[in-house]
mmCIF file with all atom_site columns, C-alpha atoms in Angstrom:
data_model
loop_
_atom_site.group_PDB
_atom_site.id
_atom_site.type_symbol
_atom_site.label_atom_id
_atom_site.label_alt_id
_atom_site.label_comp_id
_atom_site.label_asym_id
_atom_site.label_entity_id
_atom_site.label_seq_id
_atom_site.pdbx_PDB_ins_code
_atom_site.Cartn_x
_atom_site.Cartn_y
_atom_site.Cartn_z
_atom_site.occupancy
_atom_site.B_iso_or_equiv
_atom_site.pdbx_formal_charge
_atom_site.auth_seq_id
_atom_site.auth_comp_id
_atom_site.auth_asym_id
_atom_site.auth_atom_id
_atom_site.pdbx_PDB_model_num
ATOM 1  C CA . MET A 1 1  ? 122.315 272.085 32.893 1.00 0.00 ? 1  MET A CA 1
ATOM 2  C CA . GLU A 1 2  ? 124.749 270.671 30.407 1.00 0.00 ? 2  GLU A CA 1
ATOM 3  C CA . LYS A 1 3  ? 128.501 270.969 30.703 1.00 0.00 ? 3  LYS A CA 1
ATOM 4  C CA . VAL A 1 4  ? 130.891 270.289 27.885 1.00 0.00 ? 4  VAL A CA 1
ATOM 5  C CA . LEU A 1 5  ? 134.436 269.114 27.435 1.00 0.00 ? 5  LEU A CA 1
ATOM 6  C CA . CYS A 1 6  ? 136.061 270.666 24.359 1.00 0.00 ? 6  CYS A CA 1
ATOM 7  C CA . GLU A 1 7  ? 139.170 269.580 22.535 1.00 0.00 ? 7  GLU A CA 1
ATOM 8  C CA . GLY A 1 8  ? 140.723 272.280 20.397 1.00 0.00 ? 8  GLY A CA 1
ATOM 9  C CA . VAL A 1 9  ? 142.590 275.576 20.600 1.00 0.00 ? 9  VAL A CA 1
ATOM 10 C CA . ALA A 1 10 ? 141.854 278.116 23.361 1.00 0.00 ? 10 ALA A CA 1
ATOM 11 C CA . GLU A 1 11 ? 143.086 281.637 24.000 1.00 0.00 ? 11 GLU A CA 1
ATOM 12 C CA . LEU A 1 12 ? 143.124 283.193 27.476 1.00 0.00 ? 12 LEU A CA 1
ATOM 13 C CA . VAL A 1 13 ? 141.185 286.470 27.168 1.00 0.00 ? 13 VAL A CA 1
ATOM 14 C CA . GLU A 1 14 ? 140.626 287.329 30.845 1.00 0.00 ? 14 GLU A CA 1
ATOM 15 C CA . GLU A 1 15 ? 142.942 286.645 33.791 1.00 0.00 ? 15 GLU A CA 1
ATOM 16 C CA . SER A 1 16 ? 141.734 285.064 37.044 1.00 0.00 ? 16 SER A CA 1
ATOM 17 C CA . VAL A 1 17 ? 139.134 287.458 38.413 1.00 0.00 ? 17 VAL A CA 1
ATOM 18 C CA . VAL A 1 18 ? 136.043 287.351 40.618 1.00 0.00 ? 18 VAL A CA 1
ATOM 19 C CA . ASP A 1 19 ? 134.318 290.039 38.571 1.00 0.00 ? 19 ASP A CA 1
ATOM 20 C CA . GLY A 1 20 ? 134.572 291.016 34.950 1.00 0.00 ? 20 GLY A CA 1
ATOM 21 C CA . LYS A 1 21 ? 133.051 290.039 31.634 1.00 0.00 ? 21 LYS A CA 1
ATOM 22 C CA . TRP A 1 22 ? 132.160 286.554 32.820 1.00 0.00 ? 22 TRP A CA 1
ATOM 23 C CA . VAL A 1 23 ? 129.440 287.828 35.215 1.00 0.00 ? 23 VAL A CA 1
ATOM 24 C CA . GLY A 1 24 ? 127.174 289.079 32.415 1.00 0.00 ? 24 GLY A CA 1
ATOM 25 C CA . ILE A 1 25 ? 127.936 286.047 30.286 1.00 0.00 ? 25 ILE A CA 1
ATOM 26 C CA . GLY A 1 26 ? 127.236 283.755 33.248 1.00 0.00 ? 26 GLY A CA 1
ATOM 27 C CA . GLU A 1 27 ? 123.893 285.426 33.960 1.00 0.00 ? 27 GLU A CA 1
ATOM 28 C CA . LYS A 1 28 ? 122.782 285.026 30.332 1.00 0.00 ? 28 LYS A CA 1
ATOM 29 C CA . MET A 1 29 ? 123.890 281.389 30.298 1.00 0.00 ? 29 MET A CA 1
ATOM 30 C CA . ALA A 1 30 ? 122.119 280.693 33.599 1.00 0.00 ? 30 ALA A CA 1
ATOM 31 C CA . VAL A 1 31 ? 118.824 282.040 32.225 1.00 0.00 ? 31 VAL A CA 1
ATOM 32 C CA . ARG A 1 32 ? 119.291 280.155 28.962 1.00 0.00 ? 32 ARG A CA 1
ATOM 33 C CA . TYR A 1 33 ? 120.005 276.788 30.555 1.00 0.00 ? 33 TYR A CA 1
ATOM 34 C CA . LEU A 1 34 ? 118.179 277.016 33.909 1.00 0.00 ? 34 LEU A CA 1
ATOM 35 C CA . GLY A 1 35 ? 115.275 279.380 33.180 1.00 0.00 ? 35 GLY A CA 1
ATOM 36 C CA . PRO A 1 36 ? 114.276 282.680 34.836 1.00 0.00 ? 36 PRO A CA 1
ATOM 37 C CA . ASP A 1 37 ? 115.611 281.648 38.252 1.00 0.00 ? 37 ASP A CA 1
ATOM 38 C CA . GLY A 1 38 ? 118.931 280.543 36.745 1.00 0.00 ? 38 GLY A CA 1
ATOM 39 C CA . PRO A 1 39 ? 120.978 283.499 38.040 1.00 0.00 ? 39 PRO A CA 1
ATOM 40 C CA . LYS A 1 40 ? 120.305 282.244 41.601 1.00 0.00 ? 40 LYS A CA 1
ATOM 41 C CA . TYR A 1 41 ? 122.658 279.384 40.705 1.00 0.00 ? 41 TYR A CA 1
ATOM 42 C CA . LEU A 1 42 ? 125.503 281.894 40.383 1.00 0.00 ? 42 LEU A CA 1
ATOM 43 C CA . VAL A 1 43 ? 125.092 283.496 43.815 1.00 0.00 ? 43 VAL A CA 1
ATOM 44 C CA . PRO A 1 44 ? 127.104 280.949 45.855 1.00 0.00 ? 44 PRO A CA 1
ATOM 45 C CA . THR A 1 45 ? 129.886 280.980 43.255 1.00 0.00 ? 45 THR A CA 1
ATOM 46 C CA . LEU A 1 46 ? 130.279 284.721 42.612 1.00 0.00 ? 46 LEU A CA 1
ATOM 47 C CA . ASN A 1 47 ? 133.391 285.010 44.790 1.00 0.00 ? 47 ASN A CA 1
ATOM 48 C CA . GLN A 1 48 ? 135.177 282.205 42.929 1.00 0.00 ? 48 GLN A CA 1
ATOM 49 C CA . PRO A 1 49 ? 137.939 283.317 40.539 1.00 0.00 ? 49 PRO A CA 1
ATOM 50 C CA . ARG A 1 50 ? 137.435 282.473 36.894 1.00 0.00 ? 50 ARG A CA 1
ATOM 51 C CA . LEU A 1 51 ? 139.512 282.539 33.741 1.00 0.00 ? 51 LEU A CA 1
ATOM 52 C CA . GLY A 1 52 ? 137.989 283.649 30.450 1.00 0.00 ? 52 GLY A CA 1
ATOM 53 C CA . PHE A 1 53 ? 138.831 281.654 27.344 1.00 0.00 ? 53 PHE A CA 1
ATOM 54 C CA . GLN A 1 54 ? 137.813 281.893 23.727 1.00 0.00 ? 54 GLN A CA 1
ATOM 55 C CA . ALA A 1 55 ? 137.891 278.449 22.175 1.00 0.00 ? 55 ALA A CA 1
ATOM 56 C CA . SER A 1 56 ? 137.811 276.965 18.710 1.00 0.00 ? 56 SER A CA 1
ATOM 57 C CA . SER A 1 57 ? 136.764 273.393 19.334 1.00 0.00 ? 57 SER A CA 1
ATOM 58 C CA . HIS A 1 58 ? 137.462 270.373 17.206 1.00 0.00 ? 58 HIS A CA 1
ATOM 59 C CA . GLN A 1 59 ? 135.533 267.942 19.359 1.00 0.00 ? 59 GLN A CA 1
ATOM 60 C CA . ILE A 1 60 ? 132.837 268.508 22.003 1.00 0.00 ? 60 ILE A CA 1
ATOM 61 C CA . LYS A 1 61 ? 131.634 266.021 24.616 1.00 0.00 ? 61 LYS A CA 1
ATOM 62 C CA . LYS A 1 62 ? 128.552 266.735 26.758 1.00 0.00 ? 62 LYS A CA 1
ATOM 63 C CA . LEU A 1 63 ? 128.812 266.099 30.502 1.00 0.00 ? 63 LEU A CA 1
ATOM 64 C CA . ALA A 1 64 ? 125.964 265.758 33.034 1.00 0.00 ? 64 ALA A CA 1
ATOM 65 C CA . GLY A 1 65 ? 125.467 267.642 36.302 1.00 0.00 ? 65 GLY A CA 1
ATOM 66 C CA . SER A 1 66 ? 124.900 271.163 37.560 1.00 0.00 ? 66 SER A CA 1
ATOM 67 C CA . ARG A 1 67 ? 127.074 271.392 40.675 1.00 0.00 ? 67 ARG A CA 1
ATOM 68 C CA . TRP A 1 68 ? 130.677 272.474 40.835 1.00 0.00 ? 68 TRP A CA 1
ATOM 69 C CA . ALA A 1 69 ? 133.120 269.629 41.416 1.00 0.00 ? 69 ALA A CA 1
ATOM 70 C CA . LYS A 1 70 ? 134.866 270.043 44.782 1.00 0.00 ? 70 LYS A CA 1
ATOM 71 C CA . SER A 1 71 ? 138.213 270.118 42.970 1.00 0.00 ? 71 SER A CA 1
ATOM 72 C CA . TYR A 1 72 ? 137.189 273.510 41.486 1.00 0.00 ? 72 TYR A CA 1
ATOM 73 C CA . TRP A 1 73 ? 136.465 275.178 44.850 1.00 0.00 ? 73 TRP A CA 1
ATOM 74 C CA . VAL A 1 74 ? 138.895 277.646 46.402 1.00 0.00 ? 74 VAL A CA 1
ATOM 75 C CA . LYS A 1 75 ? 138.902 276.732 50.106 1.00 0.00 ? 75 LYS A CA 1
ATOM 76 C CA . GLY A 1 76 ? 136.999 279.117 52.366 1.00 0.00 ? 76 GLY A CA 1
ATOM 77 C CA . LYS A 1 77 ? 135.469 280.960 49.395 1.00 0.00 ? 77 LYS A CA 1
ATOM 78 C CA . MET A 1 78 ? 132.348 279.007 48.485 1.00 0.00 ? 78 MET A CA 1
ATOM 79 C CA . GLU A 1 79 ? 129.244 277.945 50.307 1.00 0.00 ? 79 GLU A CA 1
ATOM 80 C CA . ASP A 1 80 ? 127.738 274.809 48.924 1.00 0.00 ? 80 ASP A CA 1
ATOM 81 C CA . GLN A 1 81 ? 124.506 275.229 47.006 1.00 0.00 ? 81 GLN A CA 1
ATOM 82 C CA . ALA A 1 82 ? 122.400 274.278 50.023 1.00 0.00 ? 82 ALA A CA 1
ATOM 83 C CA . GLY A 1 83 ? 123.666 277.458 51.733 1.00 0.00 ? 83 GLY A CA 1
ATOM 84 C CA . ARG A 1 84 ? 125.832 275.705 54.305 1.00 0.00 ? 84 ARG A CA 1
ATOM 85 C CA . LYS A 1 85 ? 129.074 277.191 55.618 1.00 0.00 ? 85 LYS A CA 1
ATOM 86 C CA . PRO A 1 86 ? 132.045 277.660 53.276 1.00 0.00 ? 86 PRO A CA 1
ATOM 87 C CA . ILE A 1 87 ? 134.338 274.737 52.591 1.00 0.00 ? 87 ILE A CA 1
ATOM 88 C CA . THR A 1 88 ? 137.576 275.144 54.577 1.00 0.00 ? 88 THR A CA 1
#
């Protein structure tokens, strides 16, 4: 799965939530980039808060990797993708 780093102008369109518009968007993106089993990728991260942004990018840089960086995790809220206990 590709990740991107965008430089441009962004507008916050959804406050920090664990449900909301992003769930449907995330499911579609998971299928698009990871195939039919892609939504399984979301399961261990569903209880993580997210912000929704709409961006107009001036420059885009592709990044490699499919796992969340540990710096993004909210302690005690996310099992790692191998199904082990939550990070505390």
